[in-house]
């Protein structure tokens, strides 16, 4: 009789096994990326061939049907040779063929999944916009659904459009990056609020949908809390929303206003930024940045108001894609009920904030 196998259960084996699984996962990922890049390079060259053959021989649309049938006869399991996909390949190459893009841009296109490329092709009309989304999708690792959401919300048109005083209050490198982080307007299409919603309602529902809120804010924002308490002298003050930005390496205070911008809002936020810098900012943190989110603004008034403010801040507006009719208000749970159900009451936030270690 053969001896019974001895099971290895020691910590050294488990640690090595974990490392082995991690390494194999990395190999699988690298292989998938390499396969995708090779496939997209083939599509790129195939698209060029299709365009060139049709121009040289005046082959009509039936050419793609015949090509599809001939290729699928030898490669029946390859979905990429369907007539529909061959048309997409031709359209993809034609779109970029007339653009002045370099090899780096082509390499970026070939690094994105094919579904991402098709989504960009369907949504973008000009190369500058398309290249923006190609680069952003690669940089932030967007899924196709996130990419489509960002394109449908016109992120390209909104990014870096907030009114700020960063050029006067931050070093050049930090100023440029901070300005690019903010956008105008912010689109809260994941909220359903009445047209007369209060600041508390807006704040509560944003936190209740924190995942979508962080997606709209953009990469790098880490949520810390709402109604964060600060004591100055004998008085207590509360920040609407507090974030930390991992790329800017600074706190970001967000103040919500459901009315038109007024100059005094900037003065109050300036006070909050001073308090955060004094009480929360740690060694290695950059100066705290403020963001005023208002229902609307007069641009000239906003620029005047921010011009003499000493602390870095930006001003943006927000939009709601859909609002609830007033008649439905009484049929919905109150803000207090929502807060209790979600655990978002001020007491819970204060307790969580008190237990949070400073970075």
Short mmCIF file of C-alpha atoms in Angstrom, two decimals:
data_model
loop_
_atom_site.label_atom_id
_atom_site.label_comp_id
_atom_site.label_asym_id
_atom_site.label_seq_id
_atom_site.Cartn_x
_atom_site.Cartn_y
_atom_site.Cartn_z
CA UNK A 1 0.00 0.00 0.00
CA UNK A 2 1.22 3.46 -0.85
CA UNK A 3 1.59 5.82 2.10
CA UNK A 4 -1.19 8.35 2.65
CA UNK A 5 -0.33 11.85 1.40
CA UNK A 6 0.73 14.27 4.08
CA UNK A 7 -1.11 17.61 3.99
CA UNK A 8 1.12 20.65 4.28
CA UNK A 9 -0.64 23.20 6.47
CA UNK A 10 2.14 25.34 7.90
CA UNK A 11 2.17 29.13 7.68
CA UNK A 12 5.21 29.08 5.38
CA UNK A 13 3.30 26.98 2.84
CA UNK A 14 0.18 29.15 3.04
CA UNK A 15 2.25 32.30 2.58
CA UNK A 16 4.06 30.82 -0.43
CA UNK A 17 0.76 29.61 -1.90
CA UNK A 18 -0.70 33.11 -1.57
CA UNK A 19 2.30 34.59 -3.33
CA UNK A 20 2.03 31.97 -6.07
CA UNK A 21 -1.64 32.81 -6.68
CA UNK A 22 -0.83 36.52 -6.85
CA UNK A 23 1.97 35.96 -9.34
CA UNK A 24 -0.21 33.75 -11.53
CA UNK A 25 -2.99 36.35 -11.45
CA UNK A 26 -0.48 38.96 -12.62
CA UNK A 27 0.65 36.66 -15.43
CA UNK A 28 -2.97 36.15 -16.50
CA UNK A 29 -3.56 39.90 -16.52
CA UNK A 30 -0.41 40.57 -18.53
CA UNK A 31 -1.39 37.86 -21.00
CA UNK A 32 -4.88 39.32 -21.40
CA UNK A 33 -3.45 42.79 -21.97
CA UNK A 34 -0.96 41.44 -24.52
CA UNK A 35 -3.70 39.52 -26.34
CA UNK A 36 -5.93 42.60 -26.44
CA UNK A 37 -3.12 44.78 -27.77
CA UNK A 38 -2.24 42.23 -30.47
CA UNK A 39 -5.90 41.91 -31.48
CA UNK A 40 -6.37 45.70 -31.69
CA UNK A 41 -3.19 46.03 -33.72
CA UNK A 42 -4.59 43.41 -36.11
CA UNK A 43 -7.89 45.34 -36.30
CA UNK A 44 -5.95 48.55 -37.00
CA UNK A 45 -4.08 46.96 -39.90
CA UNK A 46 -7.20 45.14 -41.15
CA UNK A 47 -9.12 48.41 -41.16
CA UNK A 48 -6.39 50.04 -43.24
CA UNK A 49 -6.43 47.12 -45.68
CA UNK A 50 -10.22 47.26 -46.05
CA UNK A 51 -10.18 51.00 -46.73
CA UNK A 52 -7.30 50.69 -49.20
CA UNK A 53 -8.84 47.73 -51.10
CA UNK A 54 -12.21 49.43 -51.42
CA UNK A 55 -10.59 52.61 -52.73
CA UNK A 56 -8.32 50.75 -55.16
CA UNK A 57 -10.85 48.31 -56.57
CA UNK A 58 -14.14 50.12 -55.95
CA UNK A 59 -15.46 47.12 -54.04
CA UNK A 60 -18.94 47.83 -52.71
CA UNK A 61 -20.55 47.05 -49.38
CA UNK A 62 -21.02 43.41 -50.38
CA UNK A 63 -17.26 43.05 -50.11
CA UNK A 64 -17.45 43.02 -46.30
CA UNK A 65 -20.15 40.34 -46.30
CA UNK A 66 -18.02 38.15 -48.55
CA UNK A 67 -14.90 38.79 -46.47
CA UNK A 68 -16.80 37.91 -43.32
CA UNK A 69 -18.10 34.65 -44.81
CA UNK A 70 -14.63 33.64 -46.05
CA UNK A 71 -12.92 34.38 -42.72
CA UNK A 72 -15.62 32.76 -40.58
CA UNK A 73 -15.42 29.61 -42.70
CA UNK A 74 -11.86 29.06 -41.46
CA UNK A 75 -12.31 30.70 -38.04
CA UNK A 76 -15.89 29.80 -37.04
CA UNK A 77 -15.39 30.61 -33.35
CA UNK A 78 -14.04 34.12 -33.91
CA UNK A 79 -16.84 36.65 -33.35
CA UNK A 80 -14.69 39.53 -34.56
CA UNK A 81 -15.14 38.52 -38.19
CA UNK A 82 -18.89 39.12 -38.30
CA UNK A 83 -20.08 41.58 -41.00
CA UNK A 84 -21.11 44.02 -38.29
CA UNK A 85 -17.72 44.00 -36.59
CA UNK A 86 -15.86 44.34 -39.89
CA UNK A 87 -17.91 47.48 -40.56
CA UNK A 88 -16.94 48.79 -37.12
CA UNK A 89 -13.27 48.06 -37.84
CA UNK A 90 -13.50 50.00 -41.10
CA UNK A 91 -15.32 52.89 -39.42
CA UNK A 92 -12.80 52.94 -36.54
CA UNK A 93 -9.84 53.18 -38.89
CA UNK A 94 -11.53 55.81 -41.08
CA UNK A 95 -12.26 57.98 -38.03
CA UNK A 96 -8.63 58.04 -36.92
CA UNK A 97 -7.07 57.93 -40.38
CA UNK A 98 -7.91 61.56 -41.04
CA UNK A 99 -6.58 62.73 -37.65
CA UNK A 100 -3.06 63.92 -36.98
CA UNK A 101 -2.27 61.45 -34.21
CA UNK A 102 1.14 60.02 -33.41
CA UNK A 103 2.30 56.52 -32.55
CA UNK A 104 1.70 57.17 -28.85
CA UNK A 105 -1.98 57.83 -29.51
CA UNK A 106 -2.24 54.73 -31.69
CA UNK A 107 -0.64 52.68 -28.90
CA UNK A 108 -3.24 54.07 -26.46
CA UNK A 109 -6.07 53.07 -28.80
CA UNK A 110 -4.66 49.57 -29.04
CA UNK A 111 -4.37 49.34 -25.23
CA UNK A 112 -8.09 49.94 -24.68
CA UNK A 113 -10.57 47.06 -24.94
CA UNK A 114 -12.44 46.93 -28.24
CA UNK A 115 -15.75 47.74 -26.52
CA UNK A 116 -14.25 50.97 -25.13
CA UNK A 117 -13.04 51.96 -28.60
CA UNK A 118 -16.49 51.36 -30.06
CA UNK A 119 -18.15 53.41 -27.31
CA UNK A 120 -15.80 56.34 -27.98
CA UNK A 121 -16.38 55.99 -31.71
CA UNK A 122 -20.15 56.15 -31.17
CA UNK A 123 -20.13 59.14 -28.80
CA UNK A 124 -17.33 61.42 -30.03
CA UNK A 125 -17.40 63.58 -33.15
CA UNK A 126 -13.87 65.01 -33.07
CA UNK A 127 -10.46 63.57 -32.36
CA UNK A 128 -9.56 65.95 -29.52
CA UNK A 129 -12.57 64.83 -27.53
CA UNK A 130 -12.00 61.17 -28.39
CA UNK A 131 -8.34 61.29 -27.38
CA UNK A 132 -9.31 62.88 -24.06
CA UNK A 133 -11.58 59.93 -23.22
CA UNK A 134 -9.01 57.40 -24.47
CA UNK A 135 -6.39 58.84 -22.13
CA UNK A 136 -8.78 59.20 -19.17
CA UNK A 137 -10.11 55.64 -19.53
CA UNK A 138 -6.56 54.28 -19.48
CA UNK A 139 -5.40 56.53 -16.64
CA UNK A 140 -8.31 55.81 -14.31
CA UNK A 141 -9.15 52.27 -15.41
CA UNK A 142 -12.77 53.09 -16.28
CA UNK A 143 -15.10 50.25 -17.12
CA UNK A 144 -17.10 50.65 -20.32
CA UNK A 145 -20.22 51.67 -18.39
CA UNK A 146 -18.30 54.35 -16.47
CA UNK A 147 -16.71 55.58 -19.70
CA UNK A 148 -20.13 55.88 -21.35
CA UNK A 149 -21.50 57.72 -18.32
CA UNK A 150 -18.63 60.20 -18.40
CA UNK A 151 -19.12 60.84 -22.11
CA UNK A 152 -22.88 61.25 -21.77
CA UNK A 153 -22.35 63.78 -18.96
CA UNK A 154 -19.92 65.77 -21.19
CA UNK A 155 -17.00 65.47 -18.78
CA UNK A 156 -14.64 66.73 -21.49
CA UNK A 157 -16.57 70.01 -21.62
CA UNK A 158 -16.79 70.39 -17.82
CA UNK A 159 -13.38 69.39 -16.47
CA UNK A 160 -11.22 72.30 -15.35
CA UNK A 161 -14.01 74.85 -15.94
CA UNK A 162 -14.64 75.96 -12.34
CA UNK A 163 -13.90 79.57 -11.36
CA UNK A 164 -10.89 79.49 -9.02
CA UNK A 165 -8.24 81.68 -7.45
CA UNK A 166 -5.65 78.90 -7.55
CA UNK A 167 -3.23 80.85 -9.74
CA UNK A 168 -2.93 83.50 -6.99
CA UNK A 169 -2.97 81.18 -3.95
CA UNK A 170 -1.06 78.02 -4.93
CA UNK A 171 2.35 77.23 -6.46
CA UNK A 172 2.21 76.81 -10.24
CA UNK A 173 2.41 72.99 -10.35
CA UNK A 174 -0.20 72.56 -7.61
CA UNK A 175 -2.39 75.29 -9.10
CA UNK A 176 -2.59 73.67 -12.54
CA UNK A 177 -3.40 70.24 -11.12
CA UNK A 178 -5.99 71.62 -8.68
CA UNK A 179 -7.72 73.61 -11.43
CA UNK A 180 -7.95 70.47 -13.58
CA UNK A 181 -9.47 68.49 -10.71
CA UNK A 182 -12.52 70.77 -10.42
CA UNK A 183 -15.28 70.94 -13.02
CA UNK A 184 -18.33 73.05 -13.80
CA UNK A 185 -21.10 72.16 -13.62
CA UNK A 186 -21.32 69.02 -11.50
CA UNK A 187 -24.06 66.71 -12.74
CA UNK A 188 -25.98 64.91 -10.00
CA UNK A 189 -28.17 62.85 -12.31
CA UNK A 190 -28.35 60.08 -9.70
CA UNK A 191 -30.47 62.23 -7.35
CA UNK A 192 -34.23 62.76 -7.29
CA UNK A 193 -35.10 65.96 -5.44
CA UNK A 194 -37.90 68.49 -5.54
CA UNK A 195 -37.05 71.82 -7.20
CA UNK A 196 -37.22 73.47 -3.75
CA UNK A 197 -34.77 71.05 -2.09
CA UNK A 198 -32.87 72.29 0.94
CA UNK A 199 -29.13 72.18 1.57
CA UNK A 200 -29.69 69.46 4.14
CA UNK A 201 -31.64 67.35 1.64
CA UNK A 202 -28.92 67.79 -0.97
CA UNK A 203 -26.18 66.91 1.51
CA UNK A 204 -27.99 63.85 2.87
CA UNK A 205 -28.83 62.39 -0.53
CA UNK A 206 -25.31 63.00 -1.86
CA UNK A 207 -23.85 61.06 1.06
CA UNK A 208 -26.50 58.34 0.65
CA UNK A 209 -25.23 57.94 -2.94
CA UNK A 210 -21.57 58.36 -2.01
CA UNK A 211 -20.27 55.98 -4.72
CA UNK A 212 -21.92 57.95 -7.53
CA UNK A 213 -20.95 61.21 -5.84
CA UNK A 214 -17.28 60.22 -5.72
CA UNK A 215 -17.44 59.16 -9.36
CA UNK A 216 -18.76 62.59 -10.30
CA UNK A 217 -16.15 64.37 -8.18
CA UNK A 218 -13.43 62.44 -10.00
CA UNK A 219 -10.43 60.26 -9.24
CA UNK A 220 -8.50 61.00 -6.07
CA UNK A 221 -11.30 62.13 -3.75
CA UNK A 222 -11.56 60.20 -0.46
CA UNK A 223 -14.65 60.86 1.65
CA UNK A 224 -14.02 61.74 5.31
CA UNK A 225 -17.38 62.93 6.64
CA UNK A 226 -20.29 65.34 6.69
CA UNK A 227 -21.04 68.04 9.25
CA UNK A 228 -17.47 67.64 10.48
CA UNK A 229 -17.11 69.66 13.70
CA UNK A 230 -14.41 72.29 14.23
CA UNK A 231 -14.05 74.39 17.36
CA UNK A 232 -12.68 77.92 17.05
CA UNK A 233 -12.55 79.85 20.29
CA UNK A 234 -15.70 79.07 22.23
CA UNK A 235 -17.80 78.31 19.15
CA UNK A 236 -18.47 75.13 17.18
CA UNK A 237 -18.58 75.13 13.40
CA UNK A 238 -19.56 72.29 11.04
CA UNK A 239 -18.20 71.60 7.56
CA UNK A 240 -20.83 70.40 5.10
CA UNK A 241 -18.55 67.80 3.49
CA UNK A 242 -14.88 67.00 3.99
CA UNK A 243 -12.67 65.03 1.60
CA UNK A 244 -8.98 64.30 1.19
CA UNK A 245 -7.51 64.32 -2.32
CA UNK A 246 -4.82 61.70 -2.81
CA UNK A 247 -3.21 63.34 -5.86
CA UNK A 248 -3.25 66.89 -4.51
CA UNK A 249 -2.30 65.66 -1.01
CA UNK A 250 -4.66 68.05 0.70
CA UNK A 251 -8.01 68.33 2.43
CA UNK A 252 -10.94 69.56 0.34
CA UNK A 253 -13.83 71.32 2.05
CA UNK A 254 -17.10 71.28 0.06
CA UNK A 255 -19.82 73.75 1.00
CA UNK A 256 -23.28 73.28 -0.51
CA UNK A 257 -25.61 76.16 -1.38
CA UNK A 258 -29.00 75.63 -2.97
CA UNK A 259 -29.25 79.31 -3.91
CA UNK A 260 -27.37 81.68 -6.20
CA UNK A 261 -23.80 82.49 -5.25
CA UNK A 262 -23.33 85.41 -2.85
CA UNK A 263 -19.92 87.00 -2.10
CA UNK A 264 -20.24 86.31 1.65
CA UNK A 265 -20.15 82.55 0.93
CA UNK A 266 -16.49 82.90 -0.07
CA UNK A 267 -15.63 84.68 3.17
CA UNK A 268 -17.17 81.95 5.29
CA UNK A 269 -15.41 79.19 3.32
CA UNK A 270 -12.13 81.11 3.69
CA UNK A 271 -12.63 80.94 7.47
CA UNK A 272 -13.25 77.18 7.31
CA UNK A 273 -10.10 76.61 5.25
CA UNK A 274 -8.05 78.52 7.81
CA UNK A 275 -9.48 76.36 10.60
CA UNK A 276 -8.80 73.09 8.73
CA UNK A 277 -5.24 74.16 7.98
CA UNK A 278 -4.69 74.96 11.66
CA UNK A 279 -6.42 71.92 13.16
CA UNK A 280 -6.34 69.04 10.66
CA UNK A 281 -3.57 69.67 8.17
CA UNK A 282 -0.56 67.50 8.92
CA UNK A 283 3.07 67.44 7.92
CA UNK A 284 3.34 66.81 4.19
CA UNK A 285 -0.20 68.02 3.46
CA UNK A 286 -0.63 70.79 0.92
CA UNK A 287 -2.86 73.80 1.69
CA UNK A 288 -6.53 72.93 2.09
CA UNK A 289 -8.76 73.69 -0.90
CA UNK A 290 -12.38 74.80 -0.80
CA UNK A 291 -15.16 74.12 -3.27
CA UNK A 292 -18.41 76.09 -3.24
CA UNK A 293 -21.24 74.26 -4.98
CA UNK A 294 -24.10 76.65 -5.73
CA UNK A 295 -27.34 76.45 -7.66
CA UNK A 296 -26.17 79.20 -10.03
CA UNK A 297 -23.71 82.07 -10.24
CA UNK A 298 -22.96 85.39 -11.86
CA UNK A 299 -19.48 84.79 -13.27
CA UNK A 300 -18.23 88.36 -12.82
CA UNK A 301 -19.49 88.54 -9.24
CA UNK A 302 -17.79 85.22 -8.50
CA UNK A 303 -14.47 86.33 -10.00
CA UNK A 304 -14.59 89.56 -7.98
CA UNK A 305 -15.39 87.69 -4.78
CA UNK A 306 -12.56 85.16 -5.16
CA UNK A 307 -9.91 87.61 -6.35
CA UNK A 308 -8.97 88.91 -2.88
CA UNK A 309 -9.52 85.67 -0.94
CA UNK A 310 -6.27 84.41 0.55
CA UNK A 311 -7.13 80.72 0.69
CA UNK A 312 -7.39 78.52 -2.47
CA UNK A 313 -10.98 77.86 -3.49
CA UNK A 314 -13.15 77.21 -6.49
CA UNK A 315 -16.76 77.90 -7.37
CA UNK A 316 -18.97 75.60 -9.42
CA UNK A 317 -22.64 75.02 -10.01
CA UNK A 318 -24.55 71.76 -9.94
CA UNK A 319 -27.42 70.40 -12.01
CA UNK A 320 -30.05 67.75 -11.39
CA UNK A 321 -31.13 65.80 -14.45
CA UNK A 322 -34.55 65.14 -13.00
CA UNK A 323 -36.59 66.51 -10.11
CA UNK A 324 -39.62 65.19 -8.30
CA UNK A 325 -42.99 66.92 -8.58
CA UNK A 326 -44.04 68.75 -5.44
CA UNK A 327 -47.13 66.50 -5.21
CA UNK A 328 -44.90 63.50 -4.47
CA UNK A 329 -43.08 65.12 -1.57
CA UNK A 330 -45.60 63.95 1.04
CA UNK A 331 -45.35 60.37 -0.21
CA UNK A 332 -41.60 60.16 0.38
CA UNK A 333 -39.79 59.50 3.68
CA UNK A 334 -38.55 62.57 5.49
CA UNK A 335 -34.87 63.51 5.63
CA UNK A 336 -34.83 62.54 9.31
CA UNK A 337 -36.20 59.08 8.46
CA UNK A 338 -33.63 58.62 5.71
CA UNK A 339 -30.81 59.65 8.03
CA UNK A 340 -31.92 57.22 10.73
CA UNK A 341 -32.27 54.37 8.23
CA UNK A 342 -28.89 55.04 6.61
CA UNK A 343 -27.07 55.83 9.85
CA UNK A 344 -26.23 59.31 8.61
CA UNK A 345 -27.45 61.37 11.55
CA UNK A 346 -25.17 64.11 12.81
CA UNK A 347 -24.45 62.25 16.06
CA UNK A 348 -23.19 59.23 14.18
CA UNK A 349 -21.00 61.44 11.99
CA UNK A 350 -19.54 63.22 15.00
CA UNK A 351 -18.79 59.93 16.72
CA UNK A 352 -17.14 58.59 13.59
CA UNK A 353 -15.13 61.76 13.20
CA UNK A 354 -13.99 61.63 16.81
CA UNK A 355 -12.72 58.08 16.31
CA UNK A 356 -10.89 58.88 13.06
CA UNK A 357 -7.15 59.09 13.32
CA UNK A 358 -5.59 62.07 11.62
CA UNK A 359 -3.49 61.21 8.58
#
